[in-house]
PDB file of C-alpha atoms in Angstrom:
ATOM      1  CA  GLY C 274       0.000   0.000   0.000  1.00  0.00           C
ATOM      2  CA  GLN C 275       0.910   3.657  -0.095  1.00  0.00           C
ATOM      3  CA  SER C 276       1.589   5.604   3.080  1.00  0.00           C
ATOM      4  CA  LEU C 277       2.962   8.876   4.346  1.00  0.00           C
ATOM      5  CA  GLU C 278       4.006   9.145   7.966  1.00  0.00           C
ATOM      6  CA  GLN C 279       4.352  12.402   9.868  1.00  0.00           C
ATOM      7  CA  PRO C 280       4.106  13.287  13.567  1.00  0.00           C
ATOM      8  CA  SER C 281       0.608  14.076  14.765  1.00  0.00           C
ATOM      9  CA  GLU C 282       1.546  17.091  16.880  1.00  0.00           C
ATOM     10  CA  VAL C 283       4.459  19.447  17.419  1.00  0.00           C
ATOM     11  CA  THR C 284       4.673  22.306  19.909  1.00  0.00           C
ATOM     12  CA  ALA C 285       7.197  25.138  19.731  1.00  0.00           C
ATOM     13  CA  VAL C 286       7.774  28.606  21.125  1.00  0.00           C
ATOM     14  CA  GLU C 287       7.333  31.817  19.188  1.00  0.00           C
ATOM     15  CA  GLY C 288      10.586  32.791  17.482  1.00  0.00           C
ATOM     16  CA  ALA C 289      11.962  29.249  17.531  1.00  0.00           C
ATOM     17  CA  ILE C 290      12.673  26.825  14.692  1.00  0.00           C
ATOM     18  CA  VAL C 291      10.637  23.657  14.163  1.00  0.00           C
ATOM     19  CA  GLN C 292      11.098  20.705  11.823  1.00  0.00           C
ATOM     20  CA  ILE C 293       8.239  18.486  10.647  1.00  0.00           C
ATOM     21  CA  ASN C 294       9.343  15.160   9.213  1.00  0.00           C
ATOM     22  CA  CYS C 295       7.672  13.036   6.596  1.00  0.00           C
ATOM     23  CA  THR C 296       8.526   9.541   5.431  1.00  0.00           C
ATOM     24  CA  TYR C 297       6.741   8.005   2.514  1.00  0.00           C
ATOM     25  CA  GLN C 298       6.179   4.692   0.823  1.00  0.00           C
ATOM     26  CA  THR C 299       4.459   5.061  -2.519  1.00  0.00           C
ATOM     27  CA  SER C 300       4.216   3.418  -5.907  1.00  0.00           C
ATOM     28  CA  GLY C 301       5.757   6.061  -8.083  1.00  0.00           C
ATOM     29  CA  PHE C 302       7.253   9.308  -6.877  1.00  0.00           C
ATOM     30  CA  TYR C 303       6.903  12.641  -8.582  1.00  0.00           C
ATOM     31  CA  GLY C 304       7.882  14.990  -5.825  1.00  0.00           C
ATOM     32  CA  LEU C 305       7.110  15.864  -2.228  1.00  0.00           C
ATOM     33  CA  SER C 306       5.044  18.923  -1.451  1.00  0.00           C
ATOM     34  CA  TRP C 307       3.842  20.629   1.704  1.00  0.00           C
ATOM     35  CA  TYR C 308       0.553  22.320   2.496  1.00  0.00           C
ATOM     36  CA  GLN C 309      -0.653  24.437   5.406  1.00  0.00           C
ATOM     37  CA  GLN C 310      -4.223  24.359   6.651  1.00  0.00           C
ATOM     38  CA  HIS C 311      -5.667  26.614   9.333  1.00  0.00           C
ATOM     39  CA  ASP C 312      -8.749  25.462  11.205  1.00  0.00           C
ATOM     40  CA  GLY C 313     -11.784  25.856   8.978  1.00  0.00           C
ATOM     41  CA  GLY C 314      -9.675  26.872   6.013  1.00  0.00           C
ATOM     42  CA  ALA C 315      -8.477  25.388   2.755  1.00  0.00           C
ATOM     43  CA  PRO C 316      -5.053  23.747   2.435  1.00  0.00           C
ATOM     44  CA  THR C 317      -2.589  26.167   0.850  1.00  0.00           C
ATOM     45  CA  PHE C 318       0.529  25.153  -1.021  1.00  0.00           C
ATOM     46  CA  LEU C 319       3.859  25.920   0.669  1.00  0.00           C
ATOM     47  CA  SER C 320       6.682  24.178  -1.168  1.00  0.00           C
ATOM     48  CA  TYR C 321       7.708  21.376  -3.495  1.00  0.00           C
ATOM     49  CA  ASN C 322      10.799  19.206  -3.896  1.00  0.00           C
ATOM     50  CA  ALA C 323      11.297  17.025  -6.936  1.00  0.00           C
ATOM     51  CA  LEU C 324      15.035  16.549  -6.446  1.00  0.00           C
ATOM     52  CA  ASP C 325      17.206  15.910  -3.407  1.00  0.00           C
ATOM     53  CA  GLY C 326      18.222  18.902  -1.392  1.00  0.00           C
ATOM     54  CA  LEU C 327      16.895  21.986   0.293  1.00  0.00           C
ATOM     55  CA  GLU C 328      14.408  24.487  -1.123  1.00  0.00           C
ATOM     56  CA  GLU C 329      13.985  27.801   0.681  1.00  0.00           C
ATOM     57  CA  THR C 330      10.995  30.108   0.509  1.00  0.00           C
ATOM     58  CA  GLY C 331      11.196  32.895   3.029  1.00  0.00           C
ATOM     59  CA  ARG C 332      10.843  31.519   6.562  1.00  0.00           C
ATOM     60  CA  PHE C 333       9.969  28.075   5.205  1.00  0.00           C
ATOM     61  CA  SER C 334      12.414  25.505   3.856  1.00  0.00           C
ATOM     62  CA  SER C 335      11.779  21.987   2.634  1.00  0.00           C
ATOM     63  CA  PHE C 336      14.206  19.117   2.231  1.00  0.00           C
ATOM     64  CA  LEU C 337      14.062  15.867   0.311  1.00  0.00           C
ATOM     65  CA  SER C 338      16.144  12.687   0.300  1.00  0.00           C
ATOM     66  CA  ARG C 339      14.749  10.305  -2.283  1.00  0.00           C
ATOM     67  CA  SER C 340      17.116   7.507  -1.291  1.00  0.00           C
ATOM     68  CA  ASP C 341      15.711   7.626   2.252  1.00  0.00           C
ATOM     69  CA  SER C 342      12.115   8.305   1.156  1.00  0.00           C
ATOM     70  CA  TYR C 343      12.222  11.175   3.603  1.00  0.00           C
ATOM     71  CA  GLY C 344      11.621  14.855   3.686  1.00  0.00           C
ATOM     72  CA  TYR C 345      11.010  17.642   6.146  1.00  0.00           C
ATOM     73  CA  LEU C 346       9.551  21.103   6.410  1.00  0.00           C
ATOM     74  CA  LEU C 347      11.531  23.638   8.422  1.00  0.00           C
ATOM     75  CA  LEU C 348       9.800  26.689   9.816  1.00  0.00           C
ATOM     76  CA  GLN C 349      12.014  29.471  11.167  1.00  0.00           C
ATOM     77  CA  GLU C 350      11.229  32.507  13.319  1.00  0.00           C
ATOM     78  CA  LEU C 351       7.930  30.961  14.330  1.00  0.00           C
ATOM     79  CA  GLN C 352       4.957  33.256  14.645  1.00  0.00           C
ATOM     80  CA  MET C 353       1.630  32.674  16.329  1.00  0.00           C
ATOM     81  CA  LYS C 354      -0.049  32.680  12.931  1.00  0.00           C
ATOM     82  CA  ASP C 355       1.977  29.581  12.005  1.00  0.00           C
ATOM     83  CA  SER C 356      -0.249  27.528  14.321  1.00  0.00           C
ATOM     84  CA  ALA C 357      -1.966  25.250  11.839  1.00  0.00           C
ATOM     85  CA  SER C 358      -1.906  21.741  10.408  1.00  0.00           C
ATOM     86  CA  TYR C 359       0.846  20.866   7.947  1.00  0.00           C
ATOM     87  CA  PHE C 360       0.499  18.088   5.399  1.00  0.00           C
ATOM     88  CA  CYS C 361       3.126  16.413   3.301  1.00  0.00           C
ATOM     89  CA  ALA C 362       1.929  15.112  -0.040  1.00  0.00           C
ATOM     90  CA  VAL C 363       3.464  12.912  -2.721  1.00  0.00           C
ATOM     91  CA  GLY C 364       2.747  12.935  -6.412  1.00  0.00           C
ATOM     92  CA  THR C 365       2.361   9.298  -7.393  1.00  0.00           C
ATOM     93  CA  GLY C 366       1.857   7.479 -10.663  1.00  0.00           C
ATOM     94  CA  GLY C 367      -1.068   8.500 -12.767  1.00  0.00           C
ATOM     95  CA  PHE C 368      -1.206  12.137 -11.737  1.00  0.00           C
ATOM     96  CA  LYS C 369      -2.490  11.290  -8.276  1.00  0.00           C
ATOM     97  CA  THR C 370      -1.321  13.229  -5.232  1.00  0.00           C
ATOM     98  CA  ILE C 371      -1.794  11.614  -1.834  1.00  0.00           C
ATOM     99  CA  PHE C 372      -1.561  13.361   1.540  1.00  0.00           C
ATOM    100  CA  GLY C 373      -0.297  12.445   4.957  1.00  0.00           C
ATOM    101  CA  ALA C 374      -2.533  12.623   8.017  1.00  0.00           C
ATOM    102  CA  GLY C 375      -1.085  15.981   8.972  1.00  0.00           C
ATOM    103  CA  THR C 376       0.968  17.481  11.788  1.00  0.00           C
ATOM    104  CA  ARG C 377      -0.728  19.950  14.057  1.00  0.00           C
ATOM    105  CA  LEU C 378       1.681  22.710  15.055  1.00  0.00           C
ATOM    106  CA  PHE C 379       1.027  24.679  18.216  1.00  0.00           C
ATOM    107  CA  VAL C 380       3.057  27.869  18.623  1.00  0.00           C
ATOM    108  CA  LYS C 381       3.207  29.185  22.189  1.00  0.00           C
ATOM    109  CA  ALA C 382       4.013  32.712  23.264  1.00  0.00           C
TER     110      ALA C 382
ATOM    111  CA  ASP Y 273      -8.337  36.279 -10.165  1.00  0.00           C
ATOM    112  CA  ALA Y 274     -10.839  33.967  -8.509  1.00  0.00           C
ATOM    113  CA  GLY Y 275      -9.489  30.905  -6.846  1.00  0.00           C
ATOM    114  CA  VAL Y 276     -11.374  27.650  -6.505  1.00  0.00           C
ATOM    115  CA  THR Y 277     -15.040  28.059  -5.710  1.00  0.00           C
ATOM    116  CA  GLN Y 278     -17.097  25.330  -4.089  1.00  0.00           C
ATOM    117  CA  SER Y 279     -20.793  25.174  -3.356  1.00  0.00           C
ATOM    118  CA  PRO Y 280     -22.592  24.758  -1.118  1.00  0.00           C
ATOM    119  CA  THR Y 281     -20.405  25.526   1.907  1.00  0.00           C
ATOM    120  CA  HIS Y 282     -22.495  23.429   4.269  1.00  0.00           C
ATOM    121  CA  LEU Y 283     -25.016  20.677   3.705  1.00  0.00           C
ATOM    122  CA  ILE Y 284     -27.070  18.388   5.911  1.00  0.00           C
ATOM    123  CA  LYS Y 285     -28.492  15.217   4.381  1.00  0.00           C
ATOM    124  CA  THR Y 286     -30.301  12.140   5.643  1.00  0.00           C
ATOM    125  CA  ARG Y 287     -28.922   8.651   5.371  1.00  0.00           C
ATOM    126  CA  GLY Y 288     -29.780   7.091   2.024  1.00  0.00           C
ATOM    127  CA  GLN Y 289     -30.136  10.385   0.196  1.00  0.00           C
ATOM    128  CA  GLN Y 290     -28.053  11.600  -2.698  1.00  0.00           C
ATOM    129  CA  VAL Y 291     -25.926  14.748  -2.837  1.00  0.00           C
ATOM    130  CA  THR Y 292     -24.206  16.810  -5.522  1.00  0.00           C
ATOM    131  CA  LEU Y 293     -21.292  19.098  -4.754  1.00  0.00           C
ATOM    132  CA  ARG Y 294     -19.942  21.643  -7.209  1.00  0.00           C
ATOM    133  CA  CYS Y 295     -16.526  23.101  -7.965  1.00  0.00           C
ATOM    134  CA  SER Y 296     -15.243  25.844 -10.246  1.00  0.00           C
ATOM    135  CA  PRO Y 297     -11.474  25.632 -10.723  1.00  0.00           C
ATOM    136  CA  LYS Y 298      -8.996  28.450 -10.629  1.00  0.00           C
ATOM    137  CA  SER Y 299      -8.776  30.382 -13.866  1.00  0.00           C
ATOM    138  CA  GLY Y 300      -6.266  28.706 -16.191  1.00  0.00           C
ATOM    139  CA  HIS Y 301      -6.432  25.312 -14.495  1.00  0.00           C
ATOM    140  CA  ASP Y 302      -7.728  22.318 -16.416  1.00  0.00           C
ATOM    141  CA  THR Y 303      -7.669  19.492 -13.863  1.00  0.00           C
ATOM    142  CA  VAL Y 304      -9.914  18.949 -10.876  1.00  0.00           C
ATOM    143  CA  SER Y 305      -9.255  16.537  -8.031  1.00  0.00           C
ATOM    144  CA  TRP Y 306     -11.695  15.740  -5.254  1.00  0.00           C
ATOM    145  CA  TYR Y 307     -10.664  14.875  -1.720  1.00  0.00           C
ATOM    146  CA  GLN Y 308     -12.538  13.786   1.391  1.00  0.00           C
ATOM    147  CA  GLN Y 309     -11.190  15.093   4.691  1.00  0.00           C
ATOM    148  CA  ALA Y 310     -12.473  13.650   7.936  1.00  0.00           C
ATOM    149  CA  LEU Y 311     -12.008  15.715  11.078  1.00  0.00           C
ATOM    150  CA  GLY Y 312      -8.391  15.692  12.195  1.00  0.00           C
ATOM    151  CA  GLN Y 313      -7.248  13.696   9.165  1.00  0.00           C
ATOM    152  CA  GLY Y 314      -5.485  14.432   5.906  1.00  0.00           C
ATOM    153  CA  PRO Y 315      -7.315  14.756   2.596  1.00  0.00           C
ATOM    154  CA  GLN Y 316      -8.110  11.367   1.038  1.00  0.00           C
ATOM    155  CA  PHE Y 317      -8.015  11.218  -2.757  1.00  0.00           C
ATOM    156  CA  ILE Y 318     -11.387  10.382  -4.319  1.00  0.00           C
ATOM    157  CA  PHE Y 319     -10.766  10.941  -8.029  1.00  0.00           C
ATOM    158  CA  GLN Y 320      -9.355  13.305 -10.630  1.00  0.00           C
ATOM    159  CA  TYR Y 321     -10.921  14.703 -13.779  1.00  0.00           C
ATOM    160  CA  TYR Y 322      -9.141  15.948 -16.850  1.00  0.00           C
ATOM    161  CA  GLU Y 323     -10.598  16.538 -20.313  1.00  0.00           C
ATOM    162  CA  GLU Y 324     -14.013  15.567 -18.961  1.00  0.00           C
ATOM    163  CA  GLU Y 325     -12.864  12.065 -18.040  1.00  0.00           C
ATOM    164  CA  GLU Y 326     -12.072  10.388 -14.740  1.00  0.00           C
ATOM    165  CA  ARG Y 327      -8.315   9.786 -14.921  1.00  0.00           C
ATOM    166  CA  GLN Y 328      -7.507   8.366 -11.518  1.00  0.00           C
ATOM    167  CA  ARG Y 329      -9.556   7.006  -8.660  1.00  0.00           C
ATOM    168  CA  GLY Y 330      -8.800   6.431  -5.028  1.00  0.00           C
ATOM    169  CA  ASN Y 331     -10.189   3.736  -2.765  1.00  0.00           C
ATOM    170  CA  PHE Y 332     -13.784   4.919  -2.785  1.00  0.00           C
ATOM    171  CA  PRO Y 333     -16.893   2.904  -3.715  1.00  0.00           C
ATOM    172  CA  ASP Y 334     -18.926   3.431  -6.851  1.00  0.00           C
ATOM    173  CA  ARG Y 335     -21.412   5.449  -4.817  1.00  0.00           C
ATOM    174  CA  PHE Y 336     -18.973   8.281  -5.438  1.00  0.00           C
ATOM    175  CA  SER Y 337     -19.099   9.560  -8.979  1.00  0.00           C
ATOM    176  CA  GLY Y 338     -18.231  12.743 -10.748  1.00  0.00           C
ATOM    177  CA  HIS Y 339     -18.317  14.792 -13.855  1.00  0.00           C
ATOM    178  CA  GLN Y 340     -16.275  17.500 -15.500  1.00  0.00           C
ATOM    179  CA  PHE Y 341     -17.809  20.001 -17.866  1.00  0.00           C
ATOM    180  CA  PRO Y 342     -16.263  21.670 -20.934  1.00  0.00           C
ATOM    181  CA  ASN Y 343     -15.554  24.802 -18.873  1.00  0.00           C
ATOM    182  CA  TYR Y 344     -13.488  22.603 -16.483  1.00  0.00           C
ATOM    183  CA  SER Y 345     -15.949  22.894 -13.615  1.00  0.00           C
ATOM    184  CA  SER Y 346     -16.784  19.675 -11.853  1.00  0.00           C
ATOM    185  CA  GLU Y 347     -19.390  17.911  -9.756  1.00  0.00           C
ATOM    186  CA  LEU Y 348     -19.069  15.232  -7.132  1.00  0.00           C
ATOM    187  CA  ASN Y 349     -22.090  12.998  -6.600  1.00  0.00           C
ATOM    188  CA  VAL Y 350     -22.564  10.660  -3.686  1.00  0.00           C
ATOM    189  CA  ASN Y 351     -25.462   8.187  -3.672  1.00  0.00           C
ATOM    190  CA  ALA Y 352     -26.986   6.227  -0.805  1.00  0.00           C
ATOM    191  CA  LEU Y 353     -25.355   8.410   1.814  1.00  0.00           C
ATOM    192  CA  LEU Y 354     -23.949   6.761   4.927  1.00  0.00           C
ATOM    193  CA  LEU Y 355     -23.211   8.350   8.274  1.00  0.00           C
ATOM    194  CA  GLY Y 356     -19.516   7.750   7.547  1.00  0.00           C
ATOM    195  CA  ASP Y 357     -19.697  10.029   4.525  1.00  0.00           C
ATOM    196  CA  SER Y 358     -19.852  13.023   6.855  1.00  0.00           C
ATOM    197  CA  ALA Y 359     -16.707  15.008   6.114  1.00  0.00           C
ATOM    198  CA  LEU Y 360     -15.249  18.070   4.462  1.00  0.00           C
ATOM    199  CA  TYR Y 361     -15.128  17.595   0.703  1.00  0.00           C
ATOM    200  CA  LEU Y 362     -12.338  19.527  -0.936  1.00  0.00           C
ATOM    201  CA  CYS Y 363     -11.905  20.355  -4.576  1.00  0.00           C
ATOM    202  CA  ALA Y 364      -8.391  21.078  -5.834  1.00  0.00           C
ATOM    203  CA  SER Y 365      -7.547  22.438  -9.234  1.00  0.00           C
ATOM    204  CA  SER Y 366      -4.236  22.237 -11.063  1.00  0.00           C
ATOM    205  CA  LEU Y 367      -2.645  22.438 -14.460  1.00  0.00           C
ATOM    206  CA  ARG Y 368      -1.989  19.102 -16.103  1.00  0.00           C
ATOM    207  CA  GLU Y 369       1.140  20.091 -17.990  1.00  0.00           C
ATOM    208  CA  GLY Y 370       4.526  19.157 -16.579  1.00  0.00           C
ATOM    209  CA  ALA Y 371       5.539  18.789 -12.975  1.00  0.00           C
ATOM    210  CA  SER Y 372       2.858  21.176 -11.809  1.00  0.00           C
ATOM    211  CA  ALA Y 373       0.461  18.291 -12.238  1.00  0.00           C
ATOM    212  CA  PHE Y 374       1.769  16.998  -8.913  1.00  0.00           C
ATOM    213  CA  TYR Y 375       2.079  20.111  -6.815  1.00  0.00           C
ATOM    214  CA  GLY Y 376       0.796  23.588  -6.340  1.00  0.00           C
ATOM    215  CA  TYR Y 377      -2.788  22.487  -6.061  1.00  0.00           C
ATOM    216  CA  THR Y 378      -5.216  25.278  -5.354  1.00  0.00           C
ATOM    217  CA  PHE Y 379      -7.883  24.123  -2.952  1.00  0.00           C
ATOM    218  CA  GLY Y 380     -11.342  25.455  -2.409  1.00  0.00           C
ATOM    219  CA  SER Y 381     -12.649  26.019   1.114  1.00  0.00           C
ATOM    220  CA  GLY Y 382     -14.664  22.852   0.850  1.00  0.00           C
ATOM    221  CA  THR Y 383     -18.202  21.654   1.438  1.00  0.00           C
ATOM    222  CA  ARG Y 384     -18.959  20.457   4.945  1.00  0.00           C
ATOM    223  CA  LEU Y 385     -21.349  17.502   4.538  1.00  0.00           C
ATOM    224  CA  THR Y 386     -23.195  16.161   7.539  1.00  0.00           C
ATOM    225  CA  VAL Y 387     -25.202  12.964   7.165  1.00  0.00           C
ATOM    226  CA  VAL Y 388     -27.794  12.348   9.886  1.00  0.00           C
TER     227      VAL Y 388
END
Protein backbone atom coordinates (compact mmCIF):
# COMPACT_ATOMS: atom_id res chain seq x y z
CA GLY A 1 0.00 0.00 0.00
CA GLN A 2 0.91 3.66 -0.10
CA SER A 3 1.59 5.60 3.08
CA LEU A 4 2.96 8.88 4.35
CA GLU A 5 4.01 9.14 7.97
CA GLN A 6 4.35 12.40 9.87
CA PRO A 7 4.11 13.29 13.57
CA SER A 8 0.61 14.08 14.77
CA GLU A 9 1.55 17.09 16.88
CA VAL A 10 4.46 19.45 17.42
CA THR A 11 4.67 22.31 19.91
CA ALA A 12 7.20 25.14 19.73
CA VAL A 13 7.77 28.61 21.13
CA GLU A 14 7.33 31.82 19.19
CA GLY A 15 10.59 32.79 17.48
CA ALA A 16 11.96 29.25 17.53
CA ILE A 17 12.67 26.82 14.69
CA VAL A 18 10.64 23.66 14.16
CA GLN A 19 11.10 20.70 11.82
CA ILE A 20 8.24 18.49 10.65
CA ASN A 21 9.34 15.16 9.21
CA CYS A 22 7.67 13.04 6.60
CA THR A 23 8.53 9.54 5.43
CA TYR A 24 6.74 8.01 2.51
CA GLN A 25 6.18 4.69 0.82
CA THR A 26 4.46 5.06 -2.52
CA SER A 27 4.22 3.42 -5.91
CA GLY A 28 5.76 6.06 -8.08
CA PHE A 29 7.25 9.31 -6.88
CA TYR A 30 6.90 12.64 -8.58
CA GLY A 31 7.88 14.99 -5.82
CA LEU A 32 7.11 15.86 -2.23
CA SER A 33 5.04 18.92 -1.45
CA TRP A 34 3.84 20.63 1.70
CA TYR A 35 0.55 22.32 2.50
CA GLN A 36 -0.65 24.44 5.41
CA GLN A 37 -4.22 24.36 6.65
CA HIS A 38 -5.67 26.61 9.33
CA ASP A 39 -8.75 25.46 11.20
CA GLY A 40 -11.78 25.86 8.98
CA GLY A 41 -9.68 26.87 6.01
CA ALA A 42 -8.48 25.39 2.76
CA PRO A 43 -5.05 23.75 2.43
CA THR A 44 -2.59 26.17 0.85
CA PHE A 45 0.53 25.15 -1.02
CA LEU A 46 3.86 25.92 0.67
CA SER A 47 6.68 24.18 -1.17
CA TYR A 48 7.71 21.38 -3.50
CA ASN A 49 10.80 19.21 -3.90
CA ALA A 50 11.30 17.02 -6.94
CA LEU A 51 15.04 16.55 -6.45
CA ASP A 52 17.21 15.91 -3.41
CA GLY A 53 18.22 18.90 -1.39
CA LEU A 54 16.90 21.99 0.29
CA GLU A 55 14.41 24.49 -1.12
CA GLU A 56 13.99 27.80 0.68
CA THR A 57 11.00 30.11 0.51
CA GLY A 58 11.20 32.90 3.03
CA ARG A 59 10.84 31.52 6.56
CA PHE A 60 9.97 28.07 5.20
CA SER A 61 12.41 25.50 3.86
CA SER A 62 11.78 21.99 2.63
CA PHE A 63 14.21 19.12 2.23
CA LEU A 64 14.06 15.87 0.31
CA SER A 65 16.14 12.69 0.30
CA ARG A 66 14.75 10.31 -2.28
CA SER A 67 17.12 7.51 -1.29
CA ASP A 68 15.71 7.63 2.25
CA SER A 69 12.11 8.31 1.16
CA TYR A 70 12.22 11.18 3.60
CA GLY A 71 11.62 14.86 3.69
CA TYR A 72 11.01 17.64 6.15
CA LEU A 73 9.55 21.10 6.41
CA LEU A 74 11.53 23.64 8.42
CA LEU A 75 9.80 26.69 9.82
CA GLN A 76 12.01 29.47 11.17
CA GLU A 77 11.23 32.51 13.32
CA LEU A 78 7.93 30.96 14.33
CA GLN A 79 4.96 33.26 14.65
CA MET A 80 1.63 32.67 16.33
CA LYS A 81 -0.05 32.68 12.93
CA ASP A 82 1.98 29.58 12.00
CA SER A 83 -0.25 27.53 14.32
CA ALA A 84 -1.97 25.25 11.84
CA SER A 85 -1.91 21.74 10.41
CA TYR A 86 0.85 20.87 7.95
CA PHE A 87 0.50 18.09 5.40
CA CYS A 88 3.13 16.41 3.30
CA ALA A 89 1.93 15.11 -0.04
CA VAL A 90 3.46 12.91 -2.72
CA GLY A 91 2.75 12.94 -6.41
CA THR A 92 2.36 9.30 -7.39
CA GLY A 93 1.86 7.48 -10.66
CA GLY A 94 -1.07 8.50 -12.77
CA PHE A 95 -1.21 12.14 -11.74
CA LYS A 96 -2.49 11.29 -8.28
CA THR A 97 -1.32 13.23 -5.23
CA ILE A 98 -1.79 11.61 -1.83
CA PHE A 99 -1.56 13.36 1.54
CA GLY A 100 -0.30 12.45 4.96
CA ALA A 101 -2.53 12.62 8.02
CA GLY A 102 -1.08 15.98 8.97
CA THR A 103 0.97 17.48 11.79
CA ARG A 104 -0.73 19.95 14.06
CA LEU A 105 1.68 22.71 15.05
CA PHE A 106 1.03 24.68 18.22
CA VAL A 107 3.06 27.87 18.62
CA LYS A 108 3.21 29.18 22.19
CA ALA A 109 4.01 32.71 23.26
CA ASP B 1 -8.34 36.28 -10.16
CA ALA B 2 -10.84 33.97 -8.51
CA GLY B 3 -9.49 30.91 -6.85
CA VAL B 4 -11.37 27.65 -6.50
CA THR B 5 -15.04 28.06 -5.71
CA GLN B 6 -17.10 25.33 -4.09
CA SER B 7 -20.79 25.17 -3.36
CA PRO B 8 -22.59 24.76 -1.12
CA THR B 9 -20.41 25.53 1.91
CA HIS B 10 -22.50 23.43 4.27
CA LEU B 11 -25.02 20.68 3.71
CA ILE B 12 -27.07 18.39 5.91
CA LYS B 13 -28.49 15.22 4.38
CA THR B 14 -30.30 12.14 5.64
CA ARG B 15 -28.92 8.65 5.37
CA GLY B 16 -29.78 7.09 2.02
CA GLN B 17 -30.14 10.38 0.20
CA GLN B 18 -28.05 11.60 -2.70
CA VAL B 19 -25.93 14.75 -2.84
CA THR B 20 -24.21 16.81 -5.52
CA LEU B 21 -21.29 19.10 -4.75
CA ARG B 22 -19.94 21.64 -7.21
CA CYS B 23 -16.53 23.10 -7.96
CA SER B 24 -15.24 25.84 -10.25
CA PRO B 25 -11.47 25.63 -10.72
CA LYS B 26 -9.00 28.45 -10.63
CA SER B 27 -8.78 30.38 -13.87
CA GLY B 28 -6.27 28.71 -16.19
CA HIS B 29 -6.43 25.31 -14.49
CA ASP B 30 -7.73 22.32 -16.42
CA THR B 31 -7.67 19.49 -13.86
CA VAL B 32 -9.91 18.95 -10.88
CA SER B 33 -9.26 16.54 -8.03
CA TRP B 34 -11.70 15.74 -5.25
CA TYR B 35 -10.66 14.88 -1.72
CA GLN B 36 -12.54 13.79 1.39
CA GLN B 37 -11.19 15.09 4.69
CA ALA B 38 -12.47 13.65 7.94
CA LEU B 39 -12.01 15.71 11.08
CA GLY B 40 -8.39 15.69 12.19
CA GLN B 41 -7.25 13.70 9.17
CA GLY B 42 -5.49 14.43 5.91
CA PRO B 43 -7.31 14.76 2.60
CA GLN B 44 -8.11 11.37 1.04
CA PHE B 45 -8.02 11.22 -2.76
CA ILE B 46 -11.39 10.38 -4.32
CA PHE B 47 -10.77 10.94 -8.03
CA GLN B 48 -9.35 13.30 -10.63
CA TYR B 49 -10.92 14.70 -13.78
CA TYR B 50 -9.14 15.95 -16.85
CA GLU B 51 -10.60 16.54 -20.31
CA GLU B 52 -14.01 15.57 -18.96
CA GLU B 53 -12.86 12.07 -18.04
CA GLU B 54 -12.07 10.39 -14.74
CA ARG B 55 -8.31 9.79 -14.92
CA GLN B 56 -7.51 8.37 -11.52
CA ARG B 57 -9.56 7.01 -8.66
CA GLY B 58 -8.80 6.43 -5.03
CA ASN B 59 -10.19 3.74 -2.77
CA PHE B 60 -13.78 4.92 -2.79
CA PRO B 61 -16.89 2.90 -3.72
CA ASP B 62 -18.93 3.43 -6.85
CA ARG B 63 -21.41 5.45 -4.82
CA PHE B 64 -18.97 8.28 -5.44
CA SER B 65 -19.10 9.56 -8.98
CA GLY B 66 -18.23 12.74 -10.75
CA HIS B 67 -18.32 14.79 -13.86
CA GLN B 68 -16.27 17.50 -15.50
CA PHE B 69 -17.81 20.00 -17.87
CA PRO B 70 -16.26 21.67 -20.93
CA ASN B 71 -15.55 24.80 -18.87
CA TYR B 72 -13.49 22.60 -16.48
CA SER B 73 -15.95 22.89 -13.62
CA SER B 74 -16.78 19.67 -11.85
CA GLU B 75 -19.39 17.91 -9.76
CA LEU B 76 -19.07 15.23 -7.13
CA ASN B 77 -22.09 13.00 -6.60
CA VAL B 78 -22.56 10.66 -3.69
CA ASN B 79 -25.46 8.19 -3.67
CA ALA B 80 -26.99 6.23 -0.80
CA LEU B 81 -25.36 8.41 1.81
CA LEU B 82 -23.95 6.76 4.93
CA LEU B 83 -23.21 8.35 8.27
CA GLY B 84 -19.52 7.75 7.55
CA ASP B 85 -19.70 10.03 4.53
CA SER B 86 -19.85 13.02 6.86
CA ALA B 87 -16.71 15.01 6.11
CA LEU B 88 -15.25 18.07 4.46
CA TYR B 89 -15.13 17.60 0.70
CA LEU B 90 -12.34 19.53 -0.94
CA CYS B 91 -11.91 20.35 -4.58
CA ALA B 92 -8.39 21.08 -5.83
CA SER B 93 -7.55 22.44 -9.23
CA SER B 94 -4.24 22.24 -11.06
CA LEU B 95 -2.65 22.44 -14.46
CA ARG B 96 -1.99 19.10 -16.10
CA GLU B 97 1.14 20.09 -17.99
CA GLY B 98 4.53 19.16 -16.58
CA ALA B 99 5.54 18.79 -12.98
CA SER B 100 2.86 21.18 -11.81
CA ALA B 101 0.46 18.29 -12.24
CA PHE B 102 1.77 17.00 -8.91
CA TYR B 103 2.08 20.11 -6.82
CA GLY B 104 0.80 23.59 -6.34
CA TYR B 105 -2.79 22.49 -6.06
CA THR B 106 -5.22 25.28 -5.35
CA PHE B 107 -7.88 24.12 -2.95
CA GLY B 108 -11.34 25.45 -2.41
CA SER B 109 -12.65 26.02 1.11
CA GLY B 110 -14.66 22.85 0.85
CA THR B 111 -18.20 21.65 1.44
CA ARG B 112 -18.96 20.46 4.94
CA LEU B 113 -21.35 17.50 4.54
CA THR B 114 -23.19 16.16 7.54
CA VAL B 115 -25.20 12.96 7.17
CA VAL B 116 -27.79 12.35 9.89
